[in-house]
Amino acid sequence: MRIILSLFMIFSLSAPAVAAKYAFVLANGSYEELEDLQNTHADADAYGAAFEQLGFTVLHHRDLTRNQTIAALDGFLNRLRPGDQAAFVFSGHGWSDGSVNYLVPTDAPKKGSTRLLKRQSVALRNGLSGVLDELEALGVGLTVAVIDACRDNPFKPAQGSRSVGLSRGLARVSPPQGTFVIFSAGEGQQALDRLPDDPPDQRLSVFSRVFVPHLTSGVTLEDAISATQAETARLALEFNGHQQHPAYYDQTLGSTCLKGDCRTTGQNAITAAPDTASGACDALYEEAKSERACFVYDAYAKSCPNHVFHSIARSFMNRNCGGPDPAGQVAAVPRSDIPETIAPLPRTAEPAAPAAEDVHESQETRPDAATQETEAALRLSNAERREIQHRLRLARHDPGGADGVFGPMTRAAITSWQTAKQLHVSGYLNADQLDRLKAGTAAAYAGFLEAQRIRETQRAARKRQTFTAKPAAPVSVAAPAPAPAPVQKAAPARKPKRKLPLRLQRK
């Protein structure tokens, strides 16, 4: 009997632990001082049911104060162990100070200084005590955060105080490794709760009604959010051209499947070959978004009639460029009118990741090591460095600019790209990695060059029109009359000499 029990314990201890899956779902709709929200409870119910369908143990919460939120989060975090999967869903008011995003409890004051509002709110990620920071510290294997709080700033500055510096919507977020963050709208955009033609029984916000069905459809998370982006943007445009383009920030490796074996739609399949036309349209649209020029939007609309953002470009031109063929217009359009991100570029096949035993090799002995020396051996010119920065941006790893200088942001972009491709991570390149970067961005970079060519052609055409414009007819001016000859001043007439009387004349 003892032998049987001993064997049972040995097998129990040696069996691999199955990762637990927990979801924290919080809906704040009834606020004490702030404006109440209509759809948050229904949205949270839909997300709770979706994550239960995906195998998560769901913790439902509604209308929590700050202290209640902290206590509920503590209970959620206490359940998690390293390697577990966590989902965090929040629907309610949110705000940003421009760098950190905050979730608003139901007892938050309506007015106050930035310091007060920060203390009364819950940070999503601040590098220390935010929700995502706590999950990272626990060593969670995968975190999926869905934040539907991209509404107008709910606060008002305190009377007599300076502007508290709050921005509309939420700011970009840099998630930790292994985290997938989804916002219901892009940076500075407002998420819609309803559409004008919604039936009375439609209780979900525009984003949630689109995303929840995709979330449980058996596709990867990347495919689900990509489809949601396009459909949400289309629905929002029907609301007087409203711009709502859901954003996501992905620091997971490969494709993310929340349950079983996910199928791919082809767009994000790792084995899919790059579609040159799609990549060119992606790059052309991003160039139009960056340039904010009507002629670039017109070139995109004509070159990519079937692209996912064609209707957005047409709507943009109708509202800002005076209709089609805006050849010479450069629209001074606010950036909030432009969708924040474009659909992900197709992923290309990559060689297999290094074998597990290579992880323990030193940088010097690894055959694929990329070091400062290997990059120096490439002898990159300034133009080649700018090309690399453009390619990193097209691969969704922002280098901060394309100036040919590999500063901290470019090194961080290289590191991020190396991590995503499961290559040797160092922030420096070698010849093999450079070839992989070029191969993976070939279609997108070709589209970028085409966009550059179109832009330069349009600019040259406008410049020629400026210089060849018909000059105005010269105004005839009568020749000036000759200056009159200088008048000679006559010498004063000499008075005749008076003769003296005879008696006075000398004799």
PDB file of N, CA and C in Angstrom, residues 179-266:
ATOM      1  N   THR A 179       1.886  40.275 -23.140  1.00  0.00           N
ATOM      2  CA  THR A 179       0.631  40.992 -22.890  1.00  0.00           C
ATOM      3  C   THR A 179       0.047  41.495 -24.200  1.00  0.00           C
ATOM      4  N   PHE A 180      -1.263  41.362 -24.331  1.00  0.00           N
ATOM      5  CA  PHE A 180      -1.999  41.804 -25.514  1.00  0.00           C
ATOM      6  C   PHE A 180      -3.073  42.771 -25.024  1.00  0.00           C
ATOM      7  N   VAL A 181      -2.929  44.064 -25.340  1.00  0.00           N
ATOM      8  CA  VAL A 181      -3.844  45.100 -24.860  1.00  0.00           C
ATOM      9  C   VAL A 181      -4.703  45.587 -26.019  1.00  0.00           C
ATOM     10  N   ILE A 182      -6.009  45.686 -25.779  1.00  0.00           N
ATOM     11  CA  ILE A 182      -6.960  46.106 -26.806  1.00  0.00           C
ATOM     12  C   ILE A 182      -7.724  47.316 -26.279  1.00  0.00           C
ATOM     13  N   PHE A 183      -7.736  48.403 -27.053  1.00  0.00           N
ATOM     14  CA  PHE A 183      -8.526  49.588 -26.739  1.00  0.00           C
ATOM     15  C   PHE A 183      -9.690  49.672 -27.727  1.00  0.00           C
ATOM     16  N   SER A 184     -10.840  50.111 -27.241  1.00  0.00           N
ATOM     17  CA  SER A 184     -12.017  50.184 -28.105  1.00  0.00           C
ATOM     18  C   SER A 184     -11.917  51.300 -29.130  1.00  0.00           C
ATOM     19  N   ALA A 185     -10.956  52.213 -28.984  1.00  0.00           N
ATOM     20  CA  ALA A 185     -10.750  53.296 -29.949  1.00  0.00           C
ATOM     21  C   ALA A 185      -9.277  53.658 -29.945  1.00  0.00           C
ATOM     22  N   GLY A 186      -8.847  54.346 -31.005  1.00  0.00           N
ATOM     23  CA  GLY A 186      -7.456  54.741 -31.122  1.00  0.00           C
ATOM     24  C   GLY A 186      -7.114  55.907 -30.218  1.00  0.00           C
ATOM     25  N   GLU A 187      -5.858  56.295 -30.252  1.00  0.00           N
ATOM     26  CA  GLU A 187      -5.366  57.363 -29.382  1.00  0.00           C
ATOM     27  C   GLU A 187      -6.130  58.654 -29.632  1.00  0.00           C
ATOM     28  N   GLY A 188      -6.718  59.227 -28.573  1.00  0.00           N
ATOM     29  CA  GLY A 188      -7.453  60.476 -28.685  1.00  0.00           C
ATOM     30  C   GLY A 188      -8.827  60.356 -29.301  1.00  0.00           C
ATOM     31  N   GLN A 189      -9.275  59.159 -29.640  1.00  0.00           N
ATOM     32  CA  GLN A 189     -10.587  58.978 -30.257  1.00  0.00           C
ATOM     33  C   GLN A 189     -11.635  58.632 -29.208  1.00  0.00           C
ATOM     34  N   GLN A 190     -12.898  58.871 -29.565  1.00  0.00           N
ATOM     35  CA  GLN A 190     -14.015  58.577 -28.678  1.00  0.00           C
ATOM     36  C   GLN A 190     -14.728  57.324 -29.157  1.00  0.00           C
ATOM     37  N   ALA A 191     -14.985  56.404 -28.229  1.00  0.00           N
ATOM     38  CA  ALA A 191     -15.712  55.174 -28.552  1.00  0.00           C
ATOM     39  C   ALA A 191     -17.210  55.434 -28.464  1.00  0.00           C
ATOM     40  N   LEU A 192     -17.946  54.952 -29.452  1.00  0.00           N
ATOM     41  CA  LEU A 192     -19.395  55.157 -29.499  1.00  0.00           C
ATOM     42  C   LEU A 192     -20.117  54.088 -28.689  1.00  0.00           C
ATOM     43  N   ASP A 193     -21.139  54.516 -27.940  1.00  0.00           N
ATOM     44  CA  ASP A 193     -21.999  53.563 -27.237  1.00  0.00           C
ATOM     45  C   ASP A 193     -23.111  53.048 -28.146  1.00  0.00           C
ATOM     46  N   ARG A 194     -23.648  53.949 -28.981  1.00  0.00           N
ATOM     47  CA  ARG A 194     -24.780  53.567 -29.825  1.00  0.00           C
ATOM     48  C   ARG A 194     -24.653  54.231 -31.192  1.00  0.00           C
ATOM     49  N   LEU A 195     -25.454  53.722 -32.140  1.00  0.00           N
ATOM     50  CA  LEU A 195     -25.598  54.313 -33.461  1.00  0.00           C
ATOM     51  C   LEU A 195     -27.021  54.851 -33.606  1.00  0.00           C
ATOM     52  N   PRO A 196     -27.246  55.824 -34.489  1.00  0.00           N
ATOM     53  CA  PRO A 196     -28.582  56.426 -34.596  1.00  0.00           C
ATOM     54  C   PRO A 196     -29.685  55.427 -34.924  1.00  0.00           C
ATOM     55  N   ASP A 197     -29.380  54.405 -35.705  1.00  0.00           N
ATOM     56  CA  ASP A 197     -30.417  53.462 -36.121  1.00  0.00           C
ATOM     57  C   ASP A 197     -30.431  52.187 -35.281  1.00  0.00           C
ATOM     58  N   ASP A 198     -29.814  52.214 -34.101  1.00  0.00           N
ATOM     59  CA  ASP A 198     -29.822  51.028 -33.249  1.00  0.00           C
ATOM     60  C   ASP A 198     -31.240  50.722 -32.774  1.00  0.00           C
ATOM     61  N   PRO A 199     -31.651  49.455 -32.807  1.00  0.00           N
ATOM     62  CA  PRO A 199     -32.957  49.093 -32.244  1.00  0.00           C
ATOM     63  C   PRO A 199     -32.928  49.215 -30.727  1.00  0.00           C
ATOM     64  N   PRO A 200     -34.094  49.311 -30.092  1.00  0.00           N
ATOM     65  CA  PRO A 200     -34.129  49.470 -28.625  1.00  0.00           C
ATOM     66  C   PRO A 200     -33.470  48.323 -27.877  1.00  0.00           C
ATOM     67  N   ASP A 201     -33.478  47.121 -28.451  1.00  0.00           N
ATOM     68  CA  ASP A 201     -32.912  45.977 -27.738  1.00  0.00           C
ATOM     69  C   ASP A 201     -31.402  45.830 -27.940  1.00  0.00           C
ATOM     70  N   GLN A 202     -30.759  46.754 -28.669  1.00  0.00           N
ATOM     71  CA  GLN A 202     -29.308  46.716 -28.841  1.00  0.00           C
ATOM     72  C   GLN A 202     -28.668  47.350 -27.608  1.00  0.00           C
ATOM     73  N   ARG A 203     -28.058  46.545 -26.779  1.00  0.00           N
ATOM     74  CA  ARG A 203     -27.533  47.000 -25.498  1.00  0.00           C
ATOM     75  C   ARG A 203     -26.011  47.045 -25.463  1.00  0.00           C
ATOM     76  N   LEU A 204     -25.341  46.637 -26.533  1.00  0.00           N
ATOM     77  CA  LEU A 204     -23.880  46.616 -26.551  1.00  0.00           C
ATOM     78  C   LEU A 204     -23.327  47.843 -27.262  1.00  0.00           C
ATOM     79  N   SER A 205     -22.160  48.294 -26.830  1.00  0.00           N
ATOM     80  CA  SER A 205     -21.478  49.384 -27.518  1.00  0.00           C
ATOM     81  C   SER A 205     -21.055  48.925 -28.908  1.00  0.00           C
ATOM     82  N   VAL A 206     -20.688  49.888 -29.741  1.00  0.00           N
ATOM     83  CA  VAL A 206     -20.349  49.567 -31.131  1.00  0.00           C
ATOM     84  C   VAL A 206     -19.163  48.606 -31.179  1.00  0.00           C
ATOM     85  N   PHE A 207     -18.134  48.872 -30.393  1.00  0.00           N
ATOM     86  CA  PHE A 207     -16.962  48.001 -30.400  1.00  0.00           C
ATOM     87  C   PHE A 207     -17.295  46.610 -29.877  1.00  0.00           C
ATOM     88  N   SER A 208     -17.992  46.525 -28.760  1.00  0.00           N
ATOM     89  CA  SER A 208     -18.251  45.221 -28.134  1.00  0.00           C
ATOM     90  C   SER A 208     -19.132  44.339 -29.000  1.00  0.00           C
ATOM     91  N   ARG A 209     -20.123  44.924 -29.655  1.00  0.00           N
ATOM     92  CA  ARG A 209     -21.011  44.109 -30.487  1.00  0.00           C
ATOM     93  C   ARG A 209     -20.265  43.479 -31.669  1.00  0.00           C
ATOM     94  N   VAL A 210     -19.144  44.099 -32.062  1.00  0.00           N
ATOM     95  CA  VAL A 210     -18.341  43.550 -33.153  1.00  0.00           C
ATOM     96  C   VAL A 210     -17.294  42.573 -32.626  1.00  0.00           C
ATOM     97  N   PHE A 211     -16.632  42.952 -31.539  1.00  0.00           N
ATOM     98  CA  PHE A 211     -15.484  42.173 -31.078  1.00  0.00           C
ATOM     99  C   PHE A 211     -15.874  40.859 -30.411  1.00  0.00           C
ATOM    100  N   VAL A 212     -16.922  40.843 -29.600  1.00  0.00           N
ATOM    101  CA  VAL A 212     -17.270  39.633 -28.846  1.00  0.00           C
ATOM    102  C   VAL A 212     -17.520  38.441 -29.767  1.00  0.00           C
ATOM    103  N   PRO A 213     -18.293  38.571 -30.853  1.00  0.00           N
ATOM    104  CA  PRO A 213     -18.465  37.409 -31.746  1.00  0.00           C
ATOM    105  C   PRO A 213     -17.157  36.931 -32.365  1.00  0.00           C
ATOM    106  N   HIS A 214     -16.264  37.855 -32.729  1.00  0.00           N
ATOM    107  CA  HIS A 214     -14.970  37.448 -33.286  1.00  0.00           C
ATOM    108  C   HIS A 214     -14.103  36.770 -32.225  1.00  0.00           C
ATOM    109  N   LEU A 215     -14.219  37.216 -30.977  1.00  0.00           N
ATOM    110  CA  LEU A 215     -13.408  36.657 -29.898  1.00  0.00           C
ATOM    111  C   LEU A 215     -13.691  35.178 -29.691  1.00  0.00           C
ATOM    112  N   THR A 216     -14.933  34.778 -29.900  1.00  0.00           N
ATOM    113  CA  THR A 216     -15.326  33.382 -29.659  1.00  0.00           C
ATOM    114  C   THR A 216     -15.516  32.590 -30.943  1.00  0.00           C
ATOM    115  N   SER A 217     -15.003  33.096 -32.055  1.00  0.00           N
ATOM    116  CA  SER A 217     -15.249  32.443 -33.345  1.00  0.00           C
ATOM    117  C   SER A 217     -14.221  31.369 -33.682  1.00  0.00           C
ATOM    118  N   GLY A 218     -13.233  31.149 -32.812  1.00  0.00           N
ATOM    119  CA  GLY A 218     -12.242  30.110 -33.064  1.00  0.00           C
ATOM    120  C   GLY A 218     -11.053  30.549 -33.879  1.00  0.00           C
ATOM    121  N   VAL A 219     -10.879  31.864 -34.076  1.00  0.00           N
ATOM    122  CA  VAL A 219      -9.716  32.372 -34.802  1.00  0.00           C
ATOM    123  C   VAL A 219      -8.706  32.899 -33.792  1.00  0.00           C
ATOM    124  N   THR A 220      -7.514  33.208 -34.255  1.00  0.00           N
ATOM    125  CA  THR A 220      -6.502  33.767 -33.368  1.00  0.00           C
ATOM    126  C   THR A 220      -6.931  35.158 -32.904  1.00  0.00           C
ATOM    127  N   LEU A 221      -6.362  35.590 -31.797  1.00  0.00           N
ATOM    128  CA  LEU A 221      -6.693  36.907 -31.269  1.00  0.00           C
ATOM    129  C   LEU A 221      -6.287  38.007 -32.242  1.00  0.00           C
ATOM    130  N   GLU A 222      -5.178  37.799 -32.952  1.00  0.00           N
ATOM    131  CA  GLU A 222      -4.736  38.787 -33.943  1.00  0.00           C
ATOM    132  C   GLU A 222      -5.751  38.929 -35.065  1.00  0.00           C
ATOM    133  N   ASP A 223      -6.283  37.806 -35.550  1.00  0.00           N
ATOM    134  CA  ASP A 223      -7.286  37.861 -36.611  1.00  0.00           C
ATOM    135  C   ASP A 223      -8.587  38.466 -36.102  1.00  0.00           C
ATOM    136  N   ALA A 224      -8.945  38.163 -34.864  1.00  0.00           N
ATOM    137  CA  ALA A 224     -10.190  38.684 -34.300  1.00  0.00           C
ATOM    138  C   ALA A 224     -10.157  40.203 -34.203  1.00  0.00           C
ATOM    139  N   ILE A 225      -9.062  40.770 -33.712  1.00  0.00           N
ATOM    140  CA  ILE A 225      -9.002  42.219 -33.563  1.00  0.00           C
ATOM    141  C   ILE A 225      -8.824  42.904 -34.911  1.00  0.00           C
ATOM    142  N   SER A 226      -8.142  42.260 -35.859  1.00  0.00           N
ATOM    143  CA  SER A 226      -7.992  42.855 -37.191  1.00  0.00           C
ATOM    144  C   SER A 226      -9.345  42.997 -37.877  1.00  0.00           C
ATOM    145  N   ALA A 227     -10.164  41.947 -37.805  1.00  0.00           N
ATOM    146  CA  ALA A 227     -11.506  42.027 -38.386  1.00  0.00           C
ATOM    147  C   ALA A 227     -12.350  43.055 -37.651  1.00  0.00           C
ATOM    148  N   THR A 228     -12.182  43.152 -36.341  1.00  0.00           N
ATOM    149  CA  THR A 228     -12.950  44.109 -35.548  1.00  0.00           C
ATOM    150  C   THR A 228     -12.579  45.537 -35.900  1.00  0.00           C
ATOM    151  N   GLN A 229     -11.311  45.791 -36.152  1.00  0.00           N
ATOM    152  CA  GLN A 229     -10.877  47.139 -36.517  1.00  0.00           C
ATOM    153  C   GLN A 229     -11.619  47.641 -37.750  1.00  0.00           C
ATOM    154  N   ALA A 230     -11.606  46.841 -38.803  1.00  0.00           N
ATOM    155  CA  ALA A 230     -12.216  47.267 -40.059  1.00  0.00           C
ATOM    156  C   ALA A 230     -13.722  47.449 -39.911  1.00  0.00           C
ATOM    157  N   GLU A 231     -14.394  46.518 -39.243  1.00  0.00           N
ATOM    158  CA  GLU A 231     -15.855  46.588 -39.131  1.00  0.00           C
ATOM    159  C   GLU A 231     -16.288  47.729 -38.215  1.00  0.00           C
ATOM    160  N   THR A 232     -15.577  47.937 -37.114  1.00  0.00           N
ATOM    161  CA  THR A 232     -15.921  49.035 -36.211  1.00  0.00           C
ATOM    162  C   THR A 232     -15.715  50.380 -36.893  1.00  0.00           C
ATOM    163  N   ALA A 233     -14.620  50.521 -37.626  1.00  0.00           N
ATOM    164  CA  ALA A 233     -14.368  51.775 -38.343  1.00  0.00           C
ATOM    165  C   ALA A 233     -15.471  52.053 -39.352  1.00  0.00           C
ATOM    166  N   ARG A 234     -15.940  51.008 -40.034  1.00  0.00           N
ATOM    167  CA  ARG A 234     -17.017  51.194 -41.020  1.00  0.00           C
ATOM    168  C   ARG A 234     -18.314  51.626 -40.349  1.00  0.00           C
ATOM    169  N   LEU A 235     -18.682  50.995 -39.243  1.00  0.00           N
ATOM    170  CA  LEU A 235     -19.913  51.360 -38.541  1.00  0.00           C
ATOM    171  C   LEU A 235     -19.836  52.777 -37.981  1.00  0.00           C
ATOM    172  N   ALA A 236     -18.678  53.151 -37.440  1.00  0.00           N
ATOM    173  CA  ALA A 236     -18.535  54.480 -36.855  1.00  0.00           C
ATOM    174  C   ALA A 236     -18.651  55.570 -37.911  1.00  0.00           C
ATOM    175  N   LEU A 237     -18.170  55.296 -39.119  1.00  0.00           N
ATOM    176  CA  LEU A 237     -18.261  56.291 -40.188  1.00  0.00           C
ATOM    177  C   LEU A 237     -19.701  56.634 -40.525  1.00  0.00           C
ATOM    178  N   GLU A 238     -20.611  55.706 -40.303  1.00  0.00           N
ATOM    179  CA  GLU A 238     -22.018  55.964 -40.574  1.00  0.00           C
ATOM    180  C   GLU A 238     -22.600  56.978 -39.598  1.00  0.00           C
ATOM    181  N   PHE A 239     -21.924  57.222 -38.508  1.00  0.00           N
ATOM    182  CA  PHE A 239     -22.363  58.196 -37.508  1.00  0.00           C
ATOM    183  C   PHE A 239     -21.697  59.535 -37.818  1.00  0.00           C
ATOM    184  N   ASN A 240     -22.165  60.209 -38.859  1.00  0.00           N
ATOM    185  CA  ASN A 240     -21.651  61.515 -39.270  1.00  0.00           C
ATOM    186  C   ASN A 240     -20.137  61.515 -39.478  1.00  0.00           C
ATOM    187  N   GLY A 241     -19.626  60.420 -40.058  1.00  0.00           N
ATOM    188  CA  GLY A 241     -18.202  60.352 -40.339  1.00  0.00           C
ATOM    189  C   GLY A 241     -17.332  60.220 -39.108  1.00  0.00           C
ATOM    190  N   HIS A 242     -17.880  59.701 -38.025  1.00  0.00           N
ATOM    191  CA  HIS A 242     -17.114  59.572 -36.777  1.00  0.00           C
ATOM    192  C   HIS A 242     -15.935  58.619 -36.974  1.00  0.00           C
ATOM    193  N   GLN A 243     -14.800  58.968 -36.378  1.00  0.00           N
ATOM    194  CA  GLN A 243     -13.591  58.154 -36.471  1.00  0.00           C
ATOM    195  C   GLN A 243     -13.419  57.340 -35.196  1.00  0.00           C
ATOM    196  N   GLN A 244     -13.582  56.043 -35.303  1.00  0.00           N
ATOM    197  CA  GLN A 244     -13.285  55.128 -34.193  1.00  0.00           C
ATOM    198  C   GLN A 244     -12.560  53.927 -34.761  1.00  0.00           C
ATOM    199  N   HIS A 245     -11.289  53.857 -34.460  1.00  0.00           N
ATOM    200  CA  HIS A 245     -10.469  52.781 -35.001  1.00  0.00           C
ATOM    201  C   HIS A 245      -9.804  52.064 -33.843  1.00  0.00           C
ATOM    202  N   PRO A 246     -10.346  50.926 -33.411  1.00  0.00           N
ATOM    203  CA  PRO A 246      -9.788  50.220 -32.253  1.00  0.00           C
ATOM    204  C   PRO A 246      -8.288  49.978 -32.405  1.00  0.00           C
ATOM    205  N   ALA A 247      -7.571  50.133 -31.313  1.00  0.00           N
ATOM    206  CA  ALA A 247      -6.118  49.960 -31.311  1.00  0.00           C
ATOM    207  C   ALA A 247      -5.745  48.751 -30.468  1.00  0.00           C
ATOM    208  N   TYR A 248      -4.651  48.100 -30.857  1.00  0.00           N
ATOM    209  CA  TYR A 248      -4.147  47.025 -30.007  1.00  0.00           C
ATOM    210  C   TYR A 248      -2.628  47.098 -29.949  1.00  0.00           C
ATOM    211  N   TYR A 249      -2.098  46.654 -28.830  1.00  0.00           N
ATOM    212  CA  TYR A 249      -0.668  46.716 -28.551  1.00  0.00           C
ATOM    213  C   TYR A 249      -0.235  45.314 -28.133  1.00  0.00           C
ATOM    214  N   ASP A 250       0.561  44.681 -28.981  1.00  0.00           N
ATOM    215  CA  ASP A 250       0.835  43.246 -28.864  1.00  0.00           C
ATOM    216  C   ASP A 250       2.295  43.004 -28.508  1.00  0.00           C
ATOM    217  N   GLN A 251       2.517  42.384 -27.363  1.00  0.00           N
ATOM    218  CA  GLN A 251       3.863  41.958 -26.978  1.00  0.00           C
ATOM    219  C   GLN A 251       3.887  40.450 -26.724  1.00  0.00           C
ATOM    220  N   THR A 252       3.074  39.714 -27.493  1.00  0.00           N
ATOM    221  CA  THR A 252       3.109  38.254 -27.434  1.00  0.00           C
ATOM    222  C   THR A 252       3.897  37.733 -28.626  1.00  0.00           C
ATOM    223  N   LEU A 253       4.383  36.525 -28.533  1.00  0.00           N
ATOM    224  CA  LEU A 253       5.155  35.920 -29.608  1.00  0.00           C
ATOM    225  C   LEU A 253       4.251  35.032 -30.448  1.00  0.00           C
ATOM    226  N   GLY A 254       4.373  35.152 -31.767  1.00  0.00           N
ATOM    227  CA  GLY A 254       3.562  34.329 -32.651  1.00  0.00           C
ATOM    228  C   GLY A 254       2.102  34.727 -32.592  1.00  0.00           C
ATOM    229  N   SER A 255       1.234  33.771 -32.874  1.00  0.00           N
ATOM    230  CA  SER A 255      -0.207  33.997 -32.833  1.00  0.00           C
ATOM    231  C   SER A 255      -0.754  33.573 -31.478  1.00  0.00           C
ATOM    232  N   THR A 256      -1.800  34.262 -31.035  1.00  0.00           N
ATOM    233  CA  THR A 256      -2.388  34.012 -29.724  1.00  0.00           C
ATOM    234  C   THR A 256      -3.711  33.286 -29.887  1.00  0.00           C
ATOM    235  N   CYS A 257      -3.783  32.081 -29.357  1.00  0.00           N
ATOM    236  CA  CYS A 257      -4.999  31.270 -29.413  1.00  0.00           C
ATOM    237  C   CYS A 257      -5.468  31.040 -27.982  1.00  0.00           C
ATOM    238  N   LEU A 258      -6.680  31.478 -27.664  1.00  0.00           N
ATOM    239  CA  LEU A 258      -7.163  31.407 -26.291  1.00  0.00           C
ATOM    240  C   LEU A 258      -7.804  30.072 -25.944  1.00  0.00           C
ATOM    241  N   LYS A 259      -8.129  29.274 -26.955  1.00  0.00           N
ATOM    242  CA  LYS A 259      -8.727  27.969 -26.652  1.00  0.00           C
ATOM    243  C   LYS A 259      -8.507  27.028 -27.826  1.00  0.00           C
ATOM    244  N   GLY A 260      -7.954  25.843 -27.553  1.00  0.00           N
ATOM    245  CA  GLY A 260      -7.811  24.813 -28.577  1.00  0.00           C
ATOM    246  C   GLY A 260      -6.904  25.238 -29.706  1.00  0.00           C
ATOM    247  N   ASP A 261      -7.161  24.694 -30.885  1.00  0.00           N
ATOM    248  CA  ASP A 261      -6.400  25.011 -32.089  1.00  0.00           C
ATOM    249  C   ASP A 261      -7.177  26.028 -32.904  1.00  0.00           C
ATOM    250  N   CYS A 262      -6.637  27.226 -32.992  1.00  0.00           N
ATOM    251  CA  CYS A 262      -7.324  28.282 -33.728  1.00  0.00           C
ATOM    252  C   CYS A 262      -7.015  28.177 -35.212  1.00  0.00           C
ATOM    253  N   ARG A 263      -8.000  28.463 -36.015  1.00  0.00           N
ATOM    254  CA  ARG A 263      -7.771  28.569 -37.450  1.00  0.00           C
ATOM    255  C   ARG A 263      -7.381  30.008 -37.747  1.00  0.00           C
ATOM    256  N   THR A 264      -6.719  30.209 -38.876  1.00  0.00           N
ATOM    257  CA  THR A 264      -6.343  31.552 -39.293  1.00  0.00           C
ATOM    258  C   THR A 264      -7.166  31.941 -40.495  1.00  0.00           C
ATOM    259  N   THR A 265      -7.388  33.243 -40.617  1.00  0.00           N
ATOM    260  CA  THR A 265      -8.155  33.749 -41.751  1.00  0.00           C
ATOM    261  C   THR A 265      -7.291  33.959 -42.976  1.00  0.00           C
ATOM    262  N   GLY A 266      -5.986  33.731 -42.832  1.00  0.00           N
ATOM    263  CA  GLY A 266      -5.080  33.947 -43.968  1.00  0.00           C
ATOM    264  C   GLY A 266      -4.306  35.226 -43.829  1.00  0.00           C
TER     265      GLY A 266
END
